[in-house]
Coordinates of C-alpha atoms in Angstrom, one line a residue:
Chain A
M49 CA 18.9 -8.6 22.8
P50 CA 19.4 -11.2 25.5
E51 CA 16.6 -13.3 24.2
E52 CA 18.4 -14.1 20.9
P53 CA 19.0 -17.9 21.1
D54 CA 22.0 -19.6 19.5
I55 CA 20.3 -22.8 18.5
E56 CA 20.8 -23.7 14.9
L57 CA 18.6 -26.2 13.1
S58 CA 19.3 -28.4 10.1
F59 CA 16.5 -29.5 7.8
R60 CA 16.3 -32.4 5.4
G61 CA 16.1 -30.8 1.9
G62 CA 18.1 -27.7 2.8
R63 CA 17.7 -24.4 4.6
L64 CA 14.6 -23.3 2.7
V65 CA 12.7 -26.2 4.2
S66 CA 12.8 -24.3 7.5
A67 CA 10.1 -22.1 5.9
L68 CA 7.8 -25.1 5.8
P69 CA 5.7 -24.3 8.9
I70 CA 5.0 -20.8 7.7
A71 CA 4.5 -21.9 4.1
L72 CA 1.9 -24.5 5.2
F73 CA 0.2 -22.0 7.4
I74 CA -0.1 -19.5 4.5
A75 CA -1.5 -22.3 2.2
W76 CA -4.0 -23.1 5.0
A77 CA -4.9 -19.5 5.4
I78 CA -5.5 -18.9 1.7
F79 CA -7.5 -22.1 1.5
Q80 CA -9.6 -21.3 4.6
S81 CA -10.2 -17.6 4.2
G82 CA -9.6 -17.0 0.5
F83 CA -11.3 -20.1 -1.1
L84 CA -13.8 -21.2 1.5
G85 CA -14.5 -17.7 2.9
I86 CA -14.2 -18.8 6.6
G87 CA -12.7 -16.0 8.7
D88 CA -12.3 -18.2 11.9
T89 CA -9.1 -17.2 13.6
T90 CA -9.1 -20.3 15.7
G91 CA -9.1 -22.2 12.4
L92 CA -5.9 -20.5 11.5
V93 CA -4.4 -21.4 14.9
T94 CA -5.0 -25.1 13.9
G95 CA -3.2 -24.4 10.6
M96 CA -0.2 -23.0 12.3
L97 CA -0.1 -25.9 14.9
T98 CA -0.2 -28.3 12.0
G99 CA 2.6 -26.4 10.2
L100 CA 4.8 -26.6 13.3
I101 CA 4.2 -30.3 13.7
V102 CA 4.9 -31.1 10.0
G103 CA 8.1 -28.9 10.1
M104 CA 9.5 -31.0 13.0
L105 CA 9.4 -34.1 10.8
F106 CA 12.0 -32.6 8.5
V107 CA 14.5 -31.6 11.3
R108 CA 17.8 -33.5 11.3
G109 CA 19.2 -34.4 14.7
D110 CA 17.6 -33.8 18.1
W111 CA 14.0 -32.7 17.9
K112 CA 14.4 -31.1 21.3
D113 CA 16.3 -28.3 19.6
Y114 CA 13.2 -27.7 17.4
A115 CA 11.1 -27.5 20.5
D116 CA 13.5 -25.1 22.1
V117 CA 13.4 -22.8 19.1
I118 CA 9.6 -22.8 19.3
F119 CA 9.8 -21.7 22.9
A120 CA 12.4 -19.0 22.1
G121 CA 10.1 -17.6 19.4
M122 CA 7.0 -17.6 21.6
T123 CA 8.8 -15.7 24.4
R124 CA 10.0 -12.9 22.2
R125 CA 9.1 -9.4 23.3
V126 CA 7.4 -8.6 20.0
A127 CA 4.8 -11.3 20.7
A128 CA 4.2 -9.9 24.2
T129 CA 3.8 -6.4 22.8
A130 CA 1.1 -7.5 20.5
V131 CA -0.7 -9.5 23.2
V132 CA -0.7 -6.5 25.6
A133 CA -1.9 -4.1 22.8
W134 CA -4.8 -6.3 22.0
L135 CA -6.0 -6.9 25.5
W136 CA -5.9 -3.3 26.5
A137 CA -7.2 -1.8 23.2
G138 CA -9.9 -4.5 23.2
M139 CA -11.2 -3.6 26.7
F140 CA -11.0 0.1 25.9
A141 CA -12.8 -0.1 22.6
E142 CA -15.6 -2.3 24.0
T143 CA -16.1 -0.1 27.0
I144 CA -16.5 3.0 24.8
Q145 CA -18.9 1.1 22.6
V146 CA -21.3 0.2 25.4
G147 CA -21.1 3.8 26.4
G148 CA -22.9 4.9 23.3
F149 CA -19.9 6.1 21.2
V150 CA -21.3 4.7 18.0
D151 CA -24.6 6.5 18.5
G152 CA -22.6 9.7 19.1
L153 CA -20.7 9.3 15.8
V154 CA -23.9 8.5 13.9
W155 CA -25.5 11.6 15.5
A156 CA -22.4 13.7 14.6
A157 CA -22.3 12.4 11.0
T158 CA -26.0 13.2 10.6
V159 CA -25.6 16.7 12.0
L160 CA -22.4 17.4 9.9
N161 CA -24.2 15.9 7.0
V162 CA -21.5 13.4 6.3
G163 CA -23.3 11.1 3.8
P164 CA -22.4 7.6 2.7
G165 CA -20.2 9.1 -0.1
L166 CA -18.0 11.2 2.2
F167 CA -18.0 8.7 5.1
P168 CA -15.1 6.4 3.9
A169 CA -12.7 9.4 3.3
A170 CA -13.7 10.9 6.7
T171 CA -13.2 7.5 8.4
F172 CA -9.7 7.2 6.8
L173 CA -8.7 10.6 8.2
L174 CA -10.1 9.9 11.7
A175 CA -8.6 6.4 11.9
A176 CA -5.2 7.8 10.7
L177 CA -5.4 10.4 13.5
L178 CA -6.3 7.9 16.2
A179 CA -3.6 5.4 15.0
T180 CA -0.9 8.2 14.9
G181 CA -1.9 9.1 18.4
I182 CA -2.0 5.6 20.0
G183 CA 0.6 4.1 17.8
T184 CA -1.1 0.8 17.3
G185 CA -2.6 0.0 13.9
Y186 CA -4.1 -3.2 15.3
G187 CA -5.8 -1.3 18.1
T188 CA -7.1 1.3 15.6
A189 CA -8.4 -1.4 13.3
I190 CA -10.2 -3.0 16.2
A191 CA -11.6 0.2 17.7
F192 CA -12.8 1.6 14.5
T193 CA -14.3 -1.6 13.3
S194 CA -16.1 -1.9 16.6
L195 CA -17.2 1.7 16.8
V196 CA -17.2 3.5 13.4
F197 CA -17.9 0.6 11.0
P198 CA -21.5 0.0 12.3
A199 CA -22.1 3.8 12.2
G200 CA -21.0 3.9 8.5
L201 CA -23.2 1.0 7.6
L202 CA -26.2 2.7 9.2
L203 CA -25.5 5.7 7.0
G204 CA -25.4 3.5 3.9
A205 CA -21.6 3.5 3.2
N206 CA -20.2 0.5 1.3
P207 CA -19.0 -2.0 3.9
V208 CA -16.0 -3.3 2.0
L209 CA -14.8 0.2 1.2
L210 CA -15.4 1.3 4.8
F211 CA -13.3 -1.6 6.1
G212 CA -10.6 -0.7 3.6
A213 CA -10.6 3.0 4.8
I214 CA -10.3 1.8 8.5
L215 CA -7.3 -0.4 7.6
S216 CA -5.8 2.5 5.6
G217 CA -5.9 4.7 8.6
A218 CA -4.3 1.9 10.6
V219 CA -1.5 1.7 8.0
F220 CA -0.9 5.5 8.2
G221 CA -0.6 5.5 12.0
D222 CA 1.5 2.3 12.2
N223 CA 3.9 3.9 9.7
L224 CA 4.1 7.4 11.2
A225 CA 3.4 7.2 14.9
P226 CA 6.5 7.7 17.1
V227 CA 5.1 5.2 19.6
S228 CA 4.2 2.6 17.1
D229 CA 6.0 -0.7 17.7
T230 CA 6.9 -0.9 14.0
T231 CA 8.3 2.6 14.0
I232 CA 10.5 1.8 17.0
V233 CA 11.7 -1.5 15.4
S234 CA 12.6 0.3 12.1
A235 CA 14.6 3.0 13.9
V236 CA 16.5 0.7 16.3
T237 CA 17.4 -1.9 13.7
Q238 CA 18.7 0.7 11.2
D239 CA 20.7 2.7 13.9
A240 CA 18.7 5.9 13.6
D241 CA 16.9 8.1 16.2
I242 CA 13.1 7.8 16.4
G243 CA 12.4 11.5 16.0
G244 CA 14.6 11.7 12.9
V245 CA 13.0 8.6 11.4
V246 CA 9.5 10.0 11.9
A247 CA 10.4 13.4 10.6
S248 CA 12.0 11.9 7.5
R249 CA 9.1 9.7 6.6
V250 CA 6.5 12.5 6.5
K251 CA 7.5 13.1 2.9
Y252 CA 6.4 9.7 1.8
A253 CA 3.3 9.4 4.1
V254 CA 1.7 12.6 3.0
V255 CA 2.1 11.9 -0.7
A256 CA 0.4 8.5 -0.3
A257 CA -2.3 9.8 2.0
A258 CA -3.2 12.6 -0.5
F259 CA -3.8 10.0 -3.2
A260 CA -5.7 7.8 -0.8
I261 CA -8.1 10.6 0.2
V262 CA -8.9 11.3 -3.4
A263 CA -9.4 7.6 -4.1
Y264 CA -11.8 7.3 -1.1
L265 CA -13.8 10.3 -2.3
I266 CA -14.0 8.9 -5.8
A267 CA -14.9 5.4 -4.6
G268 CA -17.2 6.6 -1.9
F269 CA -19.4 8.4 -4.4
G270 CA -18.9 5.8 -7.1
I271 CA -19.5 2.5 -5.4
P272 CA -23.0 1.8 -4.3
G273 CA -23.4 1.5 -0.5
L274 CA -25.5 -1.5 0.3
W275 CA -25.5 -5.0 -1.1
S276 CA -28.9 -6.5 -1.5
G277 CA -30.4 -7.9 1.7
M278 CA -29.2 -5.3 4.1
P279 CA -32.3 -4.0 5.9
H280 CA -31.3 -0.4 5.5
A281 CA -34.7 1.2 6.0
N282 CA -35.5 -0.8 9.1
V283 CA -32.0 -0.2 10.6
T284 CA -32.1 3.5 10.1
G285 CA -35.5 3.8 11.6
Q286 CA -34.5 1.7 14.5
V287 CA -31.5 3.7 15.4
S288 CA -32.7 7.2 14.6
A289 CA -35.2 6.9 17.4
S290 CA -32.5 6.1 20.0
V291 CA -29.6 8.1 18.7
S292 CA -28.0 10.4 21.2
P293 CA -25.0 12.7 21.1
W294 CA -23.9 11.9 24.7
G295 CA -21.6 9.0 23.7
L296 CA -19.4 11.6 22.1
V297 CA -18.0 12.5 25.6
H298 CA -15.8 9.4 25.0
L299 CA -13.8 11.6 22.6
L300 CA -12.4 12.9 25.9
D301 CA -11.1 9.6 27.0
I302 CA -9.7 8.9 23.5
A303 CA -7.9 12.2 23.8
V304 CA -6.5 11.1 27.2
V305 CA -5.0 8.1 25.5
I306 CA -3.6 10.1 22.6
V307 CA -2.1 12.8 24.7
L308 CA -0.5 10.3 27.1
A309 CA 0.8 8.3 24.2
I310 CA 2.3 11.4 22.5
R311 CA 4.0 12.3 25.8
G312 CA 5.8 8.9 25.6
R313 CA 3.8 7.0 28.2
H314 CA 3.7 3.2 27.7
I315 CA 0.6 1.9 25.9
I316 CA -0.5 0.0 29.1
E317 CA -0.4 3.2 31.1
A318 CA -2.0 5.4 28.4
V319 CA -4.9 3.0 27.6
S320 CA -5.5 2.2 31.3
W321 CA -6.1 5.8 32.1
G322 CA -8.4 6.1 29.0
L323 CA -10.2 3.0 30.2
I324 CA -10.6 4.4 33.8
A325 CA -12.0 7.7 32.3
A326 CA -14.3 5.8 30.0
A327 CA -15.7 3.7 32.9
L328 CA -16.3 6.8 35.0
F329 CA -18.1 8.6 32.1
N330 CA -20.2 5.5 31.6
I331 CA -21.3 5.4 35.2
M332 CA -22.1 9.1 35.1
L333 CA -24.0 8.9 31.8
G334 CA -25.9 5.9 33.1
A335 CA -26.8 7.5 36.4
A336 CA -28.0 10.6 34.6
G337 CA -30.1 8.5 32.3
L338 CA -28.5 9.9 29.2
V339 CA -27.1 6.6 27.8
D340 CA -28.4 3.1 28.6
V341 CA -25.2 2.0 30.4
S342 CA -24.2 0.9 33.9
A343 CA -21.4 -0.7 35.9
G344 CA -23.0 -4.0 34.9
S345 CA -22.4 -3.2 31.2
M346 CA -18.7 -3.3 31.9
I347 CA -18.3 -6.1 34.4
L348 CA -21.1 -8.5 35.1
F349 CA -21.1 -11.6 37.3
S350 CA -24.0 -13.8 36.3
A351 CA -24.2 -16.1 39.3
P352 CA -26.3 -19.3 39.6
Q353 CA -29.4 -18.6 41.7
N354 CA -29.3 -19.5 45.4
G355 CA -29.8 -17.8 48.7
F356 CA -26.3 -16.4 49.0
T357 CA -26.0 -15.0 45.5
Q358 CA -29.5 -13.4 45.8
M359 CA -28.2 -11.7 49.0
V360 CA -25.1 -10.5 47.2
D361 CA -27.2 -9.2 44.3
T362 CA -29.0 -6.8 46.8
L363 CA -25.9 -5.4 48.3
P364 CA -24.9 -1.8 47.5
I365 CA -22.1 -1.3 44.9
I366 CA -21.1 -5.0 44.6
G367 CA -24.8 -5.8 43.8
A368 CA -24.5 -3.5 40.7
V369 CA -22.2 -6.0 39.0
V370 CA -23.9 -9.2 40.2
E371 CA -27.1 -10.7 38.8
T372 CA -28.6 -14.1 39.5
V373 CA -29.5 -16.4 36.6
P374 CA -30.5 -20.1 36.1
G375 CA -27.5 -22.3 36.7
A376 CA -26.9 -23.1 33.0
Q377 CA -26.5 -19.4 32.1
A378 CA -23.9 -18.6 34.8
G379 CA -20.7 -16.8 33.6
V380 CA -18.9 -13.5 33.6
G381 CA -19.6 -10.8 31.0
G382 CA -19.5 -7.1 30.3
S383 CA -17.3 -5.0 28.0
I384 CA -14.0 -5.5 29.9
Y385 CA -14.5 -9.2 29.8
S386 CA -15.7 -9.5 26.2
G387 CA -13.2 -6.9 24.9
A388 CA -10.3 -8.9 26.2
V389 CA -11.7 -12.4 25.5
G390 CA -12.3 -11.5 21.8
F391 CA -8.6 -11.5 21.3
F392 CA -7.7 -14.9 22.8
P393 CA -7.6 -16.8 19.5
L394 CA -5.5 -14.1 17.8
I395 CA -3.1 -14.0 20.7
V396 CA -2.5 -17.7 20.5
L397 CA -2.1 -17.4 16.7
T398 CA 0.5 -14.7 17.1
L399 CA 2.6 -16.7 19.6
L400 CA 2.6 -19.6 17.2
L401 CA 3.4 -17.4 14.2
V402 CA 6.4 -15.9 15.9
A403 CA 7.5 -19.4 16.8
G404 CA 7.3 -20.3 13.1
A405 CA 9.4 -17.3 12.1
E406 CA 12.0 -18.3 14.7
V407 CA 12.2 -21.8 13.2
M408 CA 12.9 -20.2 9.8
R409 CA 15.6 -18.1 11.3
A410 CA 17.3 -21.0 13.2
G411 CA 17.0 -23.2 10.1
G412 CA 18.8 -20.7 7.9
G413 CA 15.9 -20.0 5.6
F414 CA 16.3 -16.3 6.0
D415 CA 20.1 -16.5 5.4
A416 CA 19.5 -18.5 2.2
I417 CA 17.3 -15.8 0.8
Q418 CA 19.7 -13.1 1.8
E419 CA 22.6 -14.6 0.0
L420 CA 20.6 -15.0 -3.1
I421 CA 19.4 -11.4 -3.1
I422 CA 22.8 -9.8 -2.5
D423 CA 24.7 -11.9 -5.1
T424 CA 22.3 -12.0 -8.0
I425 CA 19.5 -9.4 -7.7
A426 CA 20.7 -6.2 -5.9
T427 CA 23.5 -5.1 -8.2
T428 CA 22.7 -1.4 -8.4
V429 CA 21.4 1.1 -5.9
R430 CA 18.0 1.3 -7.7
R431 CA 17.8 -2.5 -7.8
A432 CA 18.9 -2.7 -4.1
E433 CA 16.2 -0.3 -3.0
T434 CA 13.6 -2.0 -5.1
T435 CA 14.7 -5.3 -3.6
M436 CA 14.3 -3.9 -0.1
V437 CA 10.8 -2.7 -0.9
L438 CA 9.7 -6.0 -2.5
G439 CA 11.6 -8.1 0.0
T440 CA 9.9 -6.4 2.9
A441 CA 6.6 -6.9 1.1
L442 CA 7.3 -10.6 0.6
V443 CA 8.2 -11.2 4.2
N444 CA 5.1 -9.4 5.3
A445 CA 3.1 -11.6 3.0
T446 CA 4.5 -14.7 4.8
V447 CA 5.0 -13.7 8.4
T448 CA 1.6 -11.9 8.6
I449 CA 2.1 -10.3 12.0
N450 CA 3.8 -7.1 10.8
T451 CA 6.1 -6.4 13.7
A452 CA 7.4 -9.9 13.6
A453 CA 7.9 -9.7 9.8
E454 CA 9.7 -6.4 10.3
I455 CA 12.1 -7.9 12.8
A456 CA 12.8 -10.8 10.4
I457 CA 13.6 -8.6 7.4
A458 CA 15.4 -5.8 9.2
P459 CA 18.9 -7.4 9.1
Y460 CA 18.6 -7.8 5.3
V461 CA 17.6 -4.2 4.8
A462 CA 20.5 -3.1 7.0
T463 CA 23.1 -5.3 5.2
L464 CA 21.8 -4.5 1.7
G465 CA 21.5 -0.8 2.4
K466 CA 24.9 -0.4 4.0
R467 CA 26.4 -2.1 0.9
F468 CA 25.3 1.0 -1.1
N469 CA 25.7 3.4 1.8
I470 CA 22.0 4.2 2.0
N471 CA 21.2 6.4 5.0
G472 CA 19.8 4.9 8.1
Y473 CA 16.7 7.1 7.9
R474 CA 16.0 6.0 4.4
R475 CA 16.5 2.3 5.3
A476 CA 14.1 2.6 8.3
N477 CA 11.5 4.3 6.1
I478 CA 11.6 1.6 3.4
L479 CA 11.4 -1.0 6.1
D480 CA 8.5 0.5 8.0
A481 CA 6.3 1.8 5.2
N482 CA 6.1 -1.5 3.5
T483 CA 5.7 -3.4 6.7
S484 CA 2.9 -1.2 7.8
A485 CA 1.2 -1.3 4.4
L486 CA 1.3 -5.0 3.6
G487 CA 0.4 -6.1 7.1
Y488 CA -3.1 -4.8 6.5
I489 CA -3.6 -5.8 2.9
F490 CA -3.3 -9.6 2.7
P491 CA -6.4 -11.5 3.8
W492 CA -4.3 -13.4 6.4
G493 CA -2.5 -10.3 7.6
G494 CA -2.6 -9.8 11.4
G495 CA -4.0 -6.2 11.2
L496 CA -6.8 -7.2 8.8
L497 CA -7.7 -10.2 11.0
A498 CA -7.7 -8.0 14.1
G499 CA -10.3 -5.8 12.5
F500 CA -12.2 -8.7 11.2
G501 CA -12.2 -10.2 14.7
A502 CA -13.8 -7.0 15.9
M503 CA -16.4 -7.2 13.1
Q504 CA -17.3 -10.7 14.2
G505 CA -17.9 -9.3 17.7
L506 CA -20.6 -7.0 16.2
V507 CA -22.8 -10.0 15.3
G508 CA -25.4 -10.1 18.0
G509 CA -23.5 -7.5 20.0
E510 CA -25.4 -5.5 22.6
A511 CA -24.8 -2.2 20.7
T512 CA -25.5 -3.7 17.3
P513 CA -28.4 -6.1 17.5
W514 CA -29.2 -5.6 13.8
F515 CA -25.7 -6.8 12.6
T516 CA -26.0 -10.3 11.2
Q517 CA -23.5 -12.9 10.0
E518 CA -24.3 -12.1 6.4
M519 CA -23.0 -8.5 6.9
L520 CA -19.5 -9.6 7.7
V521 CA -17.0 -8.4 5.1
N522 CA -15.0 -11.4 3.6
P523 CA -11.4 -10.7 4.6
A524 CA -10.3 -11.8 1.0
S525 CA -12.4 -9.1 -0.6
V526 CA -11.0 -6.0 1.1
F527 CA -7.4 -5.9 -0.3
P528 CA -8.1 -3.7 -3.3
Y529 CA -9.6 -1.0 -1.1
V530 CA -6.7 -0.5 1.4
F531 CA -5.8 2.5 -0.8
H532 CA -3.2 4.1 1.6
G533 CA -1.4 0.8 1.8
W534 CA -1.1 0.4 -1.9
F535 CA -0.2 4.0 -2.5
L536 CA 2.5 3.8 0.2
V537 CA 4.1 0.8 -1.5
S538 CA 3.8 2.5 -4.9
V539 CA 5.4 5.7 -3.5
F540 CA 8.4 3.7 -2.4
L541 CA 8.7 1.8 -5.7
V542 CA 8.7 5.1 -7.5
A543 CA 11.1 6.6 -4.9
A544 CA 13.5 3.6 -5.3
W545 CA 13.6 4.2 -9.1
T546 CA 13.7 8.0 -9.2
G547 CA 15.7 8.7 -6.0
Y548 CA 12.9 10.7 -4.4
G549 CA 13.9 11.2 -0.7
R550 CA 17.1 9.1 -1.1
E551 CA 19.9 10.1 1.2
Y552 CA 23.3 8.5 1.6
V553 CA 25.3 7.9 4.7
S554 CA 27.8 10.5 3.5
D555 CA 25.0 13.1 3.2
R556 CA 23.7 13.0 6.7
T557 CA 24.5 10.7 9.6
S558 CA 21.6 9.6 11.8
E559 CA 21.7 10.5 15.5
E560 CA 21.9 8.4 18.6
V561 CA 19.4 5.5 18.5
S562 CA 18.1 6.0 22.0
R563 CA 16.9 9.5 21.6
V564 CA 13.3 10.3 20.5
Chain B
M159 CA 19.9 19.4 13.5
S160 CA 16.5 20.9 14.5
R161 CA 13.2 19.1 14.2
L162 CA 12.2 21.4 11.3
D163 CA 15.5 20.7 9.5
K164 CA 14.9 17.0 9.9
L165 CA 11.4 17.3 8.5
L166 CA 12.6 19.3 5.5
A167 CA 15.6 17.1 4.7
G168 CA 15.5 14.9 1.6
W169 CA 12.5 16.3 -0.3
T170 CA 14.5 15.9 -3.5
F171 CA 15.3 13.4 -6.2
R172 CA 18.8 12.2 -5.3
T173 CA 21.0 10.8 -8.1
A174 CA 22.1 7.2 -8.1
T175 CA 25.7 8.4 -8.9
P176 CA 26.7 11.0 -6.3
E177 CA 29.9 13.0 -7.1
F178 CA 32.7 13.9 -4.7
E179 CA 35.5 16.5 -4.8
A180 CA 39.1 15.8 -4.2
D181 CA 40.1 16.5 -0.5
E182 CA 36.5 16.0 0.6
V183 CA 36.2 13.9 3.8
I184 CA 33.2 11.6 4.0
T185 CA 31.8 8.9 6.3
A186 CA 30.6 5.7 4.8
F187 CA 30.3 1.9 5.2
V188 CA 32.8 -0.4 3.6
S189 CA 31.0 -2.3 0.8
E190 CA 33.7 -4.8 -0.3
R191 CA 37.2 -6.0 0.6
N192 CA 39.5 -7.2 -2.1
G193 CA 43.0 -8.1 -0.9
S194 CA 44.3 -5.2 1.2
G195 CA 42.0 -2.7 -0.7
L196 CA 38.5 -1.6 0.0
S197 CA 35.6 -0.6 -2.2
I198 CA 33.2 2.0 -0.8
R199 CA 30.0 2.2 -2.9
V200 CA 27.9 5.3 -2.4
G201 CA 24.9 4.5 -4.6
D202 CA 26.4 3.4 -7.9
S203 CA 29.6 5.6 -7.4
T204 CA 32.6 3.8 -6.1
I205 CA 35.6 5.0 -4.1
R206 CA 38.6 2.6 -4.0
V207 CA 41.0 2.7 -1.1
A208 CA 44.3 0.9 -1.8
D209 CA 45.4 0.4 1.8
G210 CA 42.4 -0.8 3.8
K211 CA 44.3 -1.4 7.0
D212 CA 42.1 -3.6 9.2
A213 CA 38.7 -2.2 8.1
A214 CA 36.1 -5.0 7.5
V215 CA 33.0 -5.1 5.3
E216 CA 30.1 -3.1 7.0
D217 CA 32.6 -1.1 9.1
K218 CA 31.9 2.6 9.1
V219 CA 35.0 4.6 8.1
R220 CA 36.0 8.2 7.5
L221 CA 37.9 8.6 4.3
K222 CA 39.5 11.5 2.3
V223 CA 38.7 11.5 -1.4
T224 CA 41.9 11.9 -3.4
S225 CA 40.4 11.8 -6.9
F226 CA 37.0 11.4 -8.5
D227 CA 36.1 10.8 -12.2
T228 CA 32.7 12.3 -12.9
D229 CA 32.2 10.2 -16.1
S230 CA 32.9 6.8 -14.7
H231 CA 31.8 7.7 -11.1
V232 CA 34.8 6.0 -9.8
G233 CA 37.3 7.6 -7.4
T234 CA 40.2 6.9 -5.1
G235 CA 40.6 7.8 -1.4
E236 CA 42.6 7.2 1.7
L237 CA 41.5 6.0 5.0
V238 CA 41.4 8.6 7.8
E239 CA 39.8 6.6 10.6
V240 CA 38.0 3.2 11.1
L241 CA 34.9 3.8 13.2
G242 CA 33.9 0.2 13.4
P243 CA 30.6 -1.6 12.9
E244 CA 28.8 0.5 15.5
G245 CA 30.3 3.8 14.4

């Protein structure tokens, strides 16, 4: 890639000190979200900024090089991919939400008699389906937390279990989708074709998913749904009066996104068409009086009251998205606005995190770890594969944005795997499965935070006026319930030891990288 | 290879010590270089090539197996072609 910079950094105290910015950030994240229970993403941004400043003090030589490395990291394509996915998925999810999609799901769940016990397992399957279609686990975590999570709560499902099921679905899709950025990274870095990589990983994904479904069924019926204080009765009464199936027409625009994504269209294109369809449906549903939605629900200019704005407010078409308010309340709103704005803190955090990973690369922290692994730990093929699984897990625990973590660990997996002639497909599968899984398990993982961010958006949201601050699931409490993620890691640990699915370079050579 | 073949490949428990026949030609990456010789590890089996020519570690090569001991999982081979790191 042309963006690969050649700058090398030297740190006081050795190469491992280059991991200091990320290490400080992790300590900050554990303290903030784990100990204090504060899920504020902007707080994590502060942690990463602090880490990057402290790291600079340990650099030998010109500090300008350190600054250049930060710039090189922030302009990497992986960061831009995440930013684009969030902005587009956020606008889409929010627009479906104001179009009554949650009501439609509640209605469908009631009609199909999906009770609180069955709901987490059904959610896992639906989220897995969506994520496999759109190829973004983050987008799925956001969309399902915005749309299906409140529906599940209303039915009385356990909130922590439900959030775990959503994240599990995201893991499944991130791992298996041909259009997923992690799938693409895994194939390209291990010299294997994407179609072959996807086909060869089905054997691991289905085994883990089968265990996960059983686990969600057992947990769904075994763990009580509501913690004390949730006004279940009131909530149910409030919604059952207004619940309408019409929001389910948005399944069509979700289908548009999935079909376009499967046909290999870019995520920007696929989601844009879905968004356009959703907006048109909303206008039609609103005009027909079937759902309480209008153009102003999607984009709304709240202008300070004066003669001119009052005139604009009365105009045809433009007037539909303009209202006049007292000066202090002026601003822009609507689903397209709030869907995108909700991700601003996470976008900044991602850019800084990728910069932190770049510092570690330039400072030799990654190399130091690689040498240690090859010389002392990975001495047999079983130990090499186990090291690849655990190493990928460890890097995902530190880098937190899973695509960035995957890019960081990919060269190790390639080097270690080639030393034992492990087939490119197998290497790509070990790399991607554990990247996908761990990115949604740790409380500071990007995928989990993406979902949590969406959950925060429910507090006082237009579609969920009943959702209060106390109903937020603590990000540190969900990790045991991301069943598919845990089973996927377990499947690979067992596979490393038993040889399940193992193929050597001499057995089958992977095809051209550029083919899908 | 068809999509279906790709889907059905590898649903087995593969040994850590694969075996090779004499005269078999395989493709593999060079694991180690010692002097002018090469070691090619396929899992925990090793094939030694006495004259490694200019092949480097991590180069992909085609080699002909000349002998293989199924007890020690060590064999010998000779280089057919060096495909290089991208091969």
